[in-house]
Amino acid sequence: MSSNPITKVALRNIAAHKVRLLLTVLSVVLGTAFVTGSFVFTDTLQRTFDDIFADVAKGVDVRVSPERAGASGVPVEDLDVVTAVPGVQTVVPSFGGGVIVLDSEGAAIQTGGAPAEGHAYLPPDRMLGDPETFVAGGPPTADGQIALNSSAAERGNLAVGDTTKILTASHGIQPVTISGIYDVDSDTGGYVGALFTEEQARTLFTDGRYVQYLDVASDGSVSPDELRDEIAAAVPDMKVQTGAEVTEDVKSDVEQALSFLNYFLLAFGAIALLVGTFIIYNTFSMIVAQRLRELALLRAIGASRQQVGRSVTLEALVVGIVGSALGIAAGVALAYGLRAALGAADIGLPAGPLQLAPRTVIIALLVGVIVTVVSAYAPARRATKVPPVAAMREESTATVESLRVRTLVGAVAAVAGAVLVVVGAQGTGGGAAATVGVGALALIFAVLLAAPALSRPIVGALGAVFARPFGAVGRLARTNAARNPRRTAATAFALTLGLMLVSVIAVFGASAKSSVNTLVDTGVKSEFMLMGPQMMGVPAGAETAAAGVAGVTEAVGVYGVQAKVGDVDEFGTALSGSAGDVLALDMTAGSEEVGDSGMLVSTDTADTHSLQVGSTIPLTNRDGSTIDVTVAGIYEDNQVVGPWVLSSQLLDEFVPAASRAPMVVLLNTADGSDPETIRTGLEDATKQFVVVQVLDREQFKGQQAAQIDTLLAVLYGLLALAVVIAILGIVNTLALSVVERRREIGMLRAVGMQRAQVRRTIYLESLLIAVFGAVIGLVLGLVFGWGFVRTLADQGLGEITVPWGQVLAMLIGSGVVGVLAALWPGVRAAKTPPLEAIADV
C-alpha cells in the first residue's frame, strides 16, 4: 500500500474528530503561546530601550567615569588634567542624581519604577549632544528654578510658572518654580527628568569634590580610540571609554537585565509545555487505544507497521503545526496584553511597537511540533506492535502492560531523590540548592514512573471516602478511575506538576513572612521607624525632625554600606547612633560601642577572616581608598544588620555624601508614652517630606508581607497557565474516555441507569483523578519547599512555615476543579443513545 492512502486516512481521521482535535491543539497553543509571548515581550522591551539609549553618548568622543559603580565620582581636579590632554577640545562635567518632584497637590509624581532624576542644564553651545526642545517656557536661569519633561509635567498637573517642591536624598525638601517644559525622545513609561542650573545641581548632587563623569569632545586631530588611550594614561584610576563603547555598555546592561526576565518567563513557558506534553501524550495514547481495531484492519489489508506508525505520527505533526501557528498568534496577543497590564499598573516601562523576530517564530514552531510528535511517538510505536488478528478482537483494547519494571525504577529514583533533598537541605548556598534541585528532579521522575502503581491504592482509598455515599454509582466511578492506571496517572500528573509548583511557592512565601516577623521581633527594639522610597531611602532632615518629637528618646539611622574585604565585595551597615539602643544584638565578645573608627562583626565574618576583638581589618571603599578599622565587638549572625556594622564617623569614608540617606530610621520612645500621641507627632513632623512613612513594628511587618504577596501573586498568575492546561487535560481525557466507553455506557443506560447517574459517575471519576493528582503534587511541593527554604537560611529565611490553610484550600479547590472539568464530558456521556451505542461495532 502506498503512503498516499495512509496520508489520506490520517487527515480524514483528524477531520472526523473535530472535538478531539480542538482539545489536543489547544494544549499545544497554550504552551507555545507562553514561549512566543516571552520572546515578543522581551524583544519589544529590548528594541525600545535600544532606541532610547542609542543617543546616550551622542556627540561624546570619550567619557571618563569612576572605575567602580557607586563610587563618589570623578575628582574635580581631573577636569584640568583631561582638558590638558592633546586633542581635547571640550570637557563637560556631569552631575545629577535621584530626585522626587511633587505634583500640584503636594504628592510625589509617580514613576512606576522608571527613573526620576535631576541634571544640570547646559546651553546648546556647551552641549555635546542634541539640546532639549522646549515646548513651553525655557531653561532654568536661577537657583530655585527647574525645567520638567512634558510627560512628568502632565502627570503632575504642572505648568510654567507653577511652584512646587523637589526632594533629594542628601538635601531633603527644596522649593522650586517651573521655568519650562521640554520634550524628550520616548517620553513614556513614567520617566521624570528635572533640569537645574549648574550651580544648584552641583550643590544638590555633589559634595564639591567629585562630579558624576566627564564627557569629552575631540578637536578632530585624533580618533576617539587614540584620544581614549591618551586620557586613560593621564587618569589611570578612572574608567575611560569612547562614546560608542559607552552606548554598547548601556545596551549590554539592559540586555542582561532583560535576559533574566526572559529566562523567568520562558521557565513558566517550559512548565506549560511540560504539562501540555503529558496531555498530548495521554491524548494520543487514548486515540491509539480506541483505534486499535481500525489500525489492525489497515494492517490486515496490507499496510505495513511503518505506514501505520507514520499515519499516527502524521496526525501529531498536523496537530503540532496547527497548534504552534495558533500559539504564535496567541503569544503576540499575550505579549500585548502583558504590556497593557503593566502599563495600567504604572510599572514604568517604555512603549514601543511589538517585535516578532524570525527567531521567535522558528523556535515556537520547532518546540510545538517536536513536543507533539515526540509525545505521539510512543503510542504510535506501541500500536504497530499489536498483531492485526489480536487487535481486531474486542478484548485486545483492554490489554495492559506490566507496571513492575517502571515501578521498580521509580522506587529507586525516589530513594535517590529523597536522599539528595535531605542532604542538600543540611547546607546553604548555591551548591546545596543545586543538590536539592537534582533530588527534586529525581523525585518528579520517580512519581512519573511509579504513579500508575500508586494510583490504584490511592484512588481506591479516596474512592472509599468520596464514593461511598453514592452507592453503586460511586463504586463504578472508583472502578473506572482505577482500572486504567496509566491513563489515570498521566491525566493526574499534569495537575500534580502545577500544584507542586504552587505549593513550593506557598511554602517559600509563608516562610519568608515568618522569617521577617521573627527578625523584627527578635532583632529590633524600636517601636517606631521611618521608611522612604526604596531607591532613595529616608530624605535628609527627616531623622532630625523625628528626633525632636516629644516622647522620642532616640532616632538612629541605618545606612547600607558597600566595602571590599580582601577581594570580595560585602554589604554591611552603619548606624548614626548606638547599635545597642535600637537593635537586639547578641554579643559574644567585646562591646556594642564602636567608638569613632571601630566596627562590629558577625561570628561568621570573624571566623572567615580570623578576627577577634582588637583586630584590625582593612576595608576598601568604592573610590579605592583603604581604611584600617578596629573590631570593637563580635555578635551572633544577624540578618538585620548583615556581616558588620560601622561607626557613624566612617560614613564619610564609605558612602558618598550625594547619596547618603538611611534605609530606615529606628525610633525609641520614652517608657509610659502614648503610642498614638507619638505617632501623630511623628506624622506631623515628617509630613513635609511627603514620601516618608511612619510605621510601628506590626505595620512594618505587614508592609514586608504585602511586598512578598505581590511577588507571589505574579508567580501564581504565571503558574495559573499550567493549572489551566492541567484542567483541560482532565476534560480531554474524560471526553475521550466517554467515546472509548460508548458501548459500556449504552449498556448501563439500557439496564436502567439514569442520565443523572451517568453524569454523577463521570463527575466522581474526575474528582478522584483530580484529588489523586493534587495529593501527590502537594506532598512533593511541601517536601521541595522545605528543602529549598533550608538552603536559604543564610539569606534570612530562618523559619520554615507550612501554610496549612492554603494547602487545604488547594486540595478542596482541586476537587472542585475535577467536578467542573467533568461537566461537559458528563453531559455528553448522559446523552449517549443506548441502542445506537450497543450497536456500534
CSV table of C-alpha atoms in Angstrom, one decimal, residues 430-717:
chain,number,residue,atom,x,y,z
A,430,GLY,CA,24.1,27.6,45.6
A,431,GLY,CA,25.6,24.1,45.9
A,432,ALA,CA,23.1,23.0,48.5
A,433,ALA,CA,20.2,24.4,46.4
A,434,ALA,CA,21.5,22.6,43.3
A,435,THR,CA,21.6,19.3,45.3
A,436,VAL,CA,18.0,19.8,46.4
A,437,GLY,CA,17.1,20.6,42.8
A,438,VAL,CA,18.7,17.4,41.5
A,439,GLY,CA,16.8,15.5,44.2
A,440,ALA,CA,13.6,17.2,43.3
A,441,LEU,CA,14.0,16.2,39.6
A,442,ALA,CA,14.7,12.6,40.7
A,443,LEU,CA,11.5,12.6,42.8
A,444,ILE,CA,9.5,14.0,39.9
A,445,PHE,CA,10.8,11.3,37.6
A,446,ALA,CA,10.1,8.7,40.3
A,447,VAL,CA,6.5,9.9,40.5
A,448,LEU,CA,6.2,9.9,36.7
A,449,LEU,CA,7.2,6.2,36.6
A,450,ALA,CA,5.5,5.0,39.8
A,451,ALA,CA,2.3,7.0,39.5
A,452,PRO,CA,0.3,4.2,37.7
A,453,ALA,CA,1.2,1.8,40.5
A,454,LEU,CA,0.4,4.4,43.1
A,455,SER,CA,-2.9,5.3,41.5
A,456,ARG,CA,-4.7,2.0,42.3
A,457,PRO,CA,-4.3,2.1,46.1
A,458,ILE,CA,-4.6,5.9,46.5
A,459,VAL,CA,-7.6,6.2,44.2
A,460,GLY,CA,-9.1,3.2,45.9
A,461,ALA,CA,-8.6,4.8,49.3
A,462,LEU,CA,-10.0,8.1,48.0
A,463,GLY,CA,-12.9,6.3,46.5
A,464,ALA,CA,-13.8,4.7,49.8
A,465,VAL,CA,-14.1,8.2,51.2
A,466,PHE,CA,-15.7,10.2,48.4
A,467,ALA,CA,-17.7,7.4,46.5
A,468,ARG,CA,-19.2,5.5,49.4
A,469,PRO,CA,-22.1,8.0,49.9
A,470,PHE,CA,-23.1,7.4,46.3
A,471,GLY,CA,-23.5,3.6,46.5
A,472,ALA,CA,-23.3,1.7,43.2
A,473,VAL,CA,-22.6,4.9,41.2
A,474,GLY,CA,-19.7,5.7,43.5
A,475,ARG,CA,-18.2,2.2,43.2
A,476,LEU,CA,-18.5,2.3,39.4
A,477,ALA,CA,-16.7,5.7,39.4
A,478,ARG,CA,-13.9,4.3,41.6
A,479,THR,CA,-13.5,1.2,39.3
A,480,ASN,CA,-13.4,3.4,36.2
A,481,ALA,CA,-10.7,5.6,37.7
A,482,ALA,CA,-8.6,2.7,38.8
A,483,ARG,CA,-8.9,0.2,36.0
A,484,ASN,CA,-6.6,2.0,33.6
A,485,PRO,CA,-3.8,3.2,35.9
A,486,ARG,CA,-1.6,4.6,33.1
A,487,ARG,CA,-4.3,6.9,31.9
A,488,THR,CA,-5.2,8.0,35.4
A,489,ALA,CA,-1.6,8.7,36.3
A,490,ALA,CA,-0.9,10.6,33.0
A,491,THR,CA,-4.1,12.7,33.4
A,492,ALA,CA,-3.3,13.5,37.1
A,493,PHE,CA,0.4,14.2,36.5
A,494,ALA,CA,-0.4,17.5,34.7
A,495,LEU,CA,-2.2,18.7,37.8
A,496,THR,CA,0.5,17.2,40.0
A,497,LEU,CA,3.1,19.4,38.4
A,498,GLY,CA,1.0,22.6,38.7
A,499,LEU,CA,0.1,22.1,42.3
A,500,MET,CA,3.6,21.0,43.2
A,501,LEU,CA,5.0,24.4,42.0
A,502,VAL,CA,2.2,26.3,43.6
A,503,SER,CA,2.8,24.7,47.0
A,504,VAL,CA,6.6,25.3,46.7
A,505,ILE,CA,5.9,29.0,46.2
A,506,ALA,CA,3.3,28.9,49.1
A,507,VAL,CA,5.9,27.4,51.5
A,508,PHE,CA,8.5,29.9,50.3
A,509,GLY,CA,6.1,32.9,50.8
A,510,ALA,CA,4.9,31.7,54.2
A,511,SER,CA,8.4,31.1,55.4
A,512,ALA,CA,9.6,34.5,54.2
A,513,LYS,CA,6.8,36.2,56.1
A,514,SER,CA,7.5,34.2,59.2
A,515,SER,CA,11.3,34.9,58.9
A,516,VAL,CA,10.7,38.7,58.6
A,517,ASN,CA,8.4,38.7,61.6
A,518,THR,CA,11.0,36.8,63.7
A,519,LEU,CA,13.8,39.1,62.6
A,520,VAL,CA,11.8,42.2,63.6
A,521,ASP,CA,10.5,40.7,66.9
A,522,THR,CA,13.9,39.4,68.0
A,523,GLY,CA,16.3,41.8,66.3
A,524,VAL,CA,14.7,45.3,66.6
A,525,LYS,CA,14.0,47.0,69.9
A,526,SER,CA,12.4,50.2,68.5
A,527,GLU,CA,8.6,50.6,68.5
A,528,PHE,CA,8.5,53.0,65.5
A,529,MET,CA,10.5,53.5,62.3
A,530,LEU,CA,10.7,55.8,59.3
A,531,MET,CA,10.7,54.4,55.8
A,532,GLY,CA,11.3,56.2,52.5
A,533,PRO,CA,11.2,55.2,48.8
A,534,GLN,CA,13.3,52.1,48.2
A,535,MET,CA,15.6,53.8,45.7
A,536,MET,CA,16.1,56.9,47.8
A,537,GLY,CA,15.8,56.0,51.5
A,538,VAL,CA,14.8,58.4,54.2
A,539,PRO,CA,15.4,62.0,52.9
A,540,ALA,CA,17.8,64.3,54.8
A,541,GLY,CA,16.2,66.2,57.6
A,542,ALA,CA,13.5,63.6,58.4
A,543,GLU,CA,15.7,61.9,61.0
A,544,THR,CA,16.3,65.2,62.8
A,545,ALA,CA,12.7,66.2,62.6
A,546,ALA,CA,11.6,62.9,64.1
A,547,ALA,CA,14.2,63.1,66.9
A,548,GLY,CA,12.6,66.4,68.0
A,549,VAL,CA,9.1,64.9,68.6
A,550,ALA,CA,8.1,64.8,72.3
A,551,GLY,CA,8.4,61.3,73.6
A,552,VAL,CA,11.1,60.2,71.1
A,553,THR,CA,14.2,59.5,73.1
A,554,GLU,CA,16.5,58.5,70.2
A,555,ALA,CA,16.5,58.4,66.4
A,556,VAL,CA,19.1,56.1,64.8
A,557,GLY,CA,19.5,55.9,61.0
A,558,VAL,CA,20.6,52.6,59.5
A,559,TYR,CA,22.7,53.1,56.3
A,560,GLY,CA,23.6,50.5,53.7
A,561,VAL,CA,27.4,50.3,53.2
A,562,GLN,CA,29.4,48.5,50.5
A,563,ALA,CA,33.1,47.8,51.1
A,564,LYS,CA,35.6,45.3,49.8
A,565,VAL,CA,37.0,43.0,52.4
A,566,GLY,CA,40.1,41.4,50.8
A,567,ASP,CA,39.0,40.7,47.2
A,568,VAL,CA,35.3,40.3,48.0
A,569,ASP,CA,32.6,43.0,47.9
A,570,GLU,CA,30.4,42.8,51.0
A,571,PHE,CA,27.3,44.8,52.1
A,572,GLY,CA,27.0,45.8,55.7
A,573,THR,CA,25.5,48.7,57.7
A,574,ALA,CA,26.5,51.8,59.5
A,575,LEU,CA,24.4,53.4,62.3
A,576,SER,CA,24.1,57.1,63.2
A,577,GLY,CA,23.8,56.1,66.9
A,578,SER,CA,24.5,53.2,69.3
A,579,ALA,CA,23.6,49.8,68.0
A,580,GLY,CA,22.6,48.5,71.4
A,581,ASP,CA,19.9,51.2,71.8
A,582,VAL,CA,17.8,50.1,68.8
A,583,LEU,CA,18.9,46.6,67.9
A,584,ALA,CA,19.0,43.4,69.9
A,585,LEU,CA,22.5,42.2,69.1
A,586,ASP,CA,23.6,39.0,70.8
A,587,MET,CA,27.2,40.0,71.7
A,588,THR,CA,29.7,37.1,72.1
A,589,ALA,CA,32.7,39.3,72.7
A,590,GLY,CA,33.6,42.9,73.1
A,591,SER,CA,31.2,45.8,73.3
A,592,GLU,CA,28.3,47.3,71.3
A,593,GLU,CA,30.0,50.7,71.4
A,594,VAL,CA,32.2,51.0,68.3
A,595,GLY,CA,33.8,54.4,69.1
A,596,ASP,CA,34.9,56.8,66.4
A,597,SER,CA,36.6,54.4,63.9
A,598,GLY,CA,35.5,50.9,65.1
A,599,MET,CA,33.2,48.2,63.8
A,600,LEU,CA,31.2,45.2,65.0
A,601,VAL,CA,31.4,41.9,63.1
A,602,SER,CA,29.3,38.8,63.0
A,603,THR,CA,30.6,35.5,64.2
A,604,ASP,CA,30.6,34.2,60.6
A,605,THR,CA,32.7,37.2,59.4
A,606,ALA,CA,35.0,36.8,62.4
A,607,ASP,CA,35.6,33.1,61.6
A,608,THR,CA,36.0,33.8,57.9
A,609,HIS,CA,38.7,36.5,58.4
A,610,SER,CA,40.2,35.1,61.7
A,611,LEU,CA,39.1,38.2,63.6
A,612,GLN,CA,38.8,38.9,67.3
A,613,VAL,CA,38.2,42.0,69.5
A,614,GLY,CA,41.1,44.4,68.9
A,615,SER,CA,41.9,43.0,65.4
A,616,THR,CA,42.4,45.5,62.6
A,617,ILE,CA,40.8,44.8,59.2
A,618,PRO,CA,41.4,46.8,56.0
A,619,LEU,CA,38.2,47.9,54.2
A,620,THR,CA,38.4,49.3,50.7
A,621,ASN,CA,35.7,51.9,49.7
A,622,ARG,CA,34.2,52.4,46.3
A,623,ASP,CA,36.8,55.0,45.4
A,624,GLY,CA,39.6,52.5,46.0
A,625,SER,CA,40.8,54.0,49.3
A,626,THR,CA,41.7,51.5,52.1
A,627,ILE,CA,40.9,52.3,55.7
A,628,ASP,CA,42.1,50.2,58.7
A,629,VAL,CA,39.1,49.6,61.0
A,630,THR,CA,39.4,48.1,64.5
A,631,VAL,CA,37.0,45.3,65.7
A,632,ALA,CA,35.2,46.5,68.8
A,633,GLY,CA,32.8,43.6,69.3
A,634,ILE,CA,31.5,40.3,67.8
A,635,TYR,CA,27.8,39.4,67.6
A,636,GLU,CA,25.9,36.3,66.6
A,637,ASP,CA,24.9,36.4,62.9
A,638,ASN,CA,22.1,38.9,62.5
A,639,GLN,CA,20.2,39.4,59.1
A,640,VAL,CA,19.0,42.8,60.2
A,641,VAL,CA,22.5,44.4,60.1
A,642,GLY,CA,24.4,41.9,58.0
A,643,PRO,CA,28.1,40.8,58.4
A,644,TRP,CA,29.4,44.0,60.0
A,645,VAL,CA,28.4,47.4,61.5
A,646,LEU,CA,30.5,50.6,61.1
A,647,SER,CA,30.5,53.7,63.3
A,648,SER,CA,28.7,56.8,62.0
A,649,GLN,CA,32.1,58.5,61.8
A,650,LEU,CA,33.1,56.1,59.0
A,651,LEU,CA,30.1,57.0,56.8
A,652,ASP,CA,32.1,59.9,55.2
A,653,GLU,CA,34.7,57.3,54.0
A,654,PHE,CA,32.3,54.7,52.6
A,655,VAL,CA,29.1,56.4,51.5
A,656,PRO,CA,29.2,59.4,49.0
A,657,ALA,CA,27.6,62.4,50.5
A,658,ALA,CA,25.3,63.0,47.5
A,659,SER,CA,23.6,59.6,48.0
A,660,ARG,CA,23.8,59.4,51.8
A,661,ALA,CA,20.4,58.6,53.2
A,662,PRO,CA,19.4,55.9,55.7
A,663,MET,CA,17.4,52.9,54.6
A,664,VAL,CA,15.4,53.2,57.7
A,665,VAL,CA,15.4,55.3,60.9
A,666,LEU,CA,14.7,53.4,64.1
A,667,LEU,CA,13.0,55.4,66.9
A,668,ASN,CA,13.0,54.7,70.6
A,669,THR,CA,10.2,56.2,72.8
A,670,ALA,CA,10.1,57.1,76.5
A,671,ASP,CA,8.6,54.5,78.9
A,672,GLY,CA,4.9,55.0,79.5
A,673,SER,CA,4.5,57.3,76.5
A,674,ASP,CA,1.2,57.0,74.5
A,675,PRO,CA,2.0,55.3,71.1
A,676,GLU,CA,-0.8,57.1,69.3
A,677,THR,CA,0.3,60.5,70.5
A,678,ILE,CA,3.8,59.8,69.4
A,679,ARG,CA,2.6,58.5,66.0
A,680,THR,CA,0.6,61.8,65.5
A,681,GLY,CA,3.7,63.8,66.4
A,682,LEU,CA,5.9,61.9,64.0
A,683,GLU,CA,3.5,62.2,61.2
A,684,ASP,CA,3.2,65.9,61.7
A,685,ALA,CA,7.0,66.3,61.9
A,686,THR,CA,7.7,64.3,58.8
A,687,LYS,CA,4.6,65.5,56.7
A,688,GLN,CA,6.8,68.0,54.8
A,689,PHE,CA,8.9,65.1,53.4
A,690,VAL,CA,5.8,63.6,51.7
A,691,VAL,CA,7.3,60.2,50.9
A,692,VAL,CA,8.3,59.3,54.5
A,693,GLN,CA,6.1,56.7,56.2
A,694,VAL,CA,5.8,56.3,59.9
A,695,LEU,CA,5.4,52.6,60.8
A,696,ASP,CA,5.1,50.7,64.0
A,697,ARG,CA,6.5,47.2,64.2
A,698,GLU,CA,3.3,45.4,63.1
A,699,GLN,CA,2.8,47.8,60.2
A,700,PHE,CA,6.4,47.3,59.1
A,701,LYS,CA,5.9,43.5,59.1
A,702,GLY,CA,2.7,44.0,57.2
A,703,GLN,CA,4.4,46.1,54.6
A,704,GLN,CA,7.1,43.4,54.1
A,705,ALA,CA,4.3,40.8,53.9
A,706,ALA,CA,2.5,42.9,51.3
A,707,GLN,CA,5.6,43.0,49.1
A,708,ILE,CA,6.0,39.3,49.4
A,709,ASP,CA,2.4,38.8,48.5
A,710,THR,CA,2.8,41.0,45.4
A,711,LEU,CA,5.7,38.8,44.2
A,712,LEU,CA,3.7,35.6,44.9
A,713,ALA,CA,0.7,37.0,43.0
A,714,VAL,CA,2.8,37.4,39.9
A,715,LEU,CA,4.2,33.8,40.3
A,716,TYR,CA,0.7,32.4,40.9
A,717,GLY,CA,-0.6,34.2,37.9
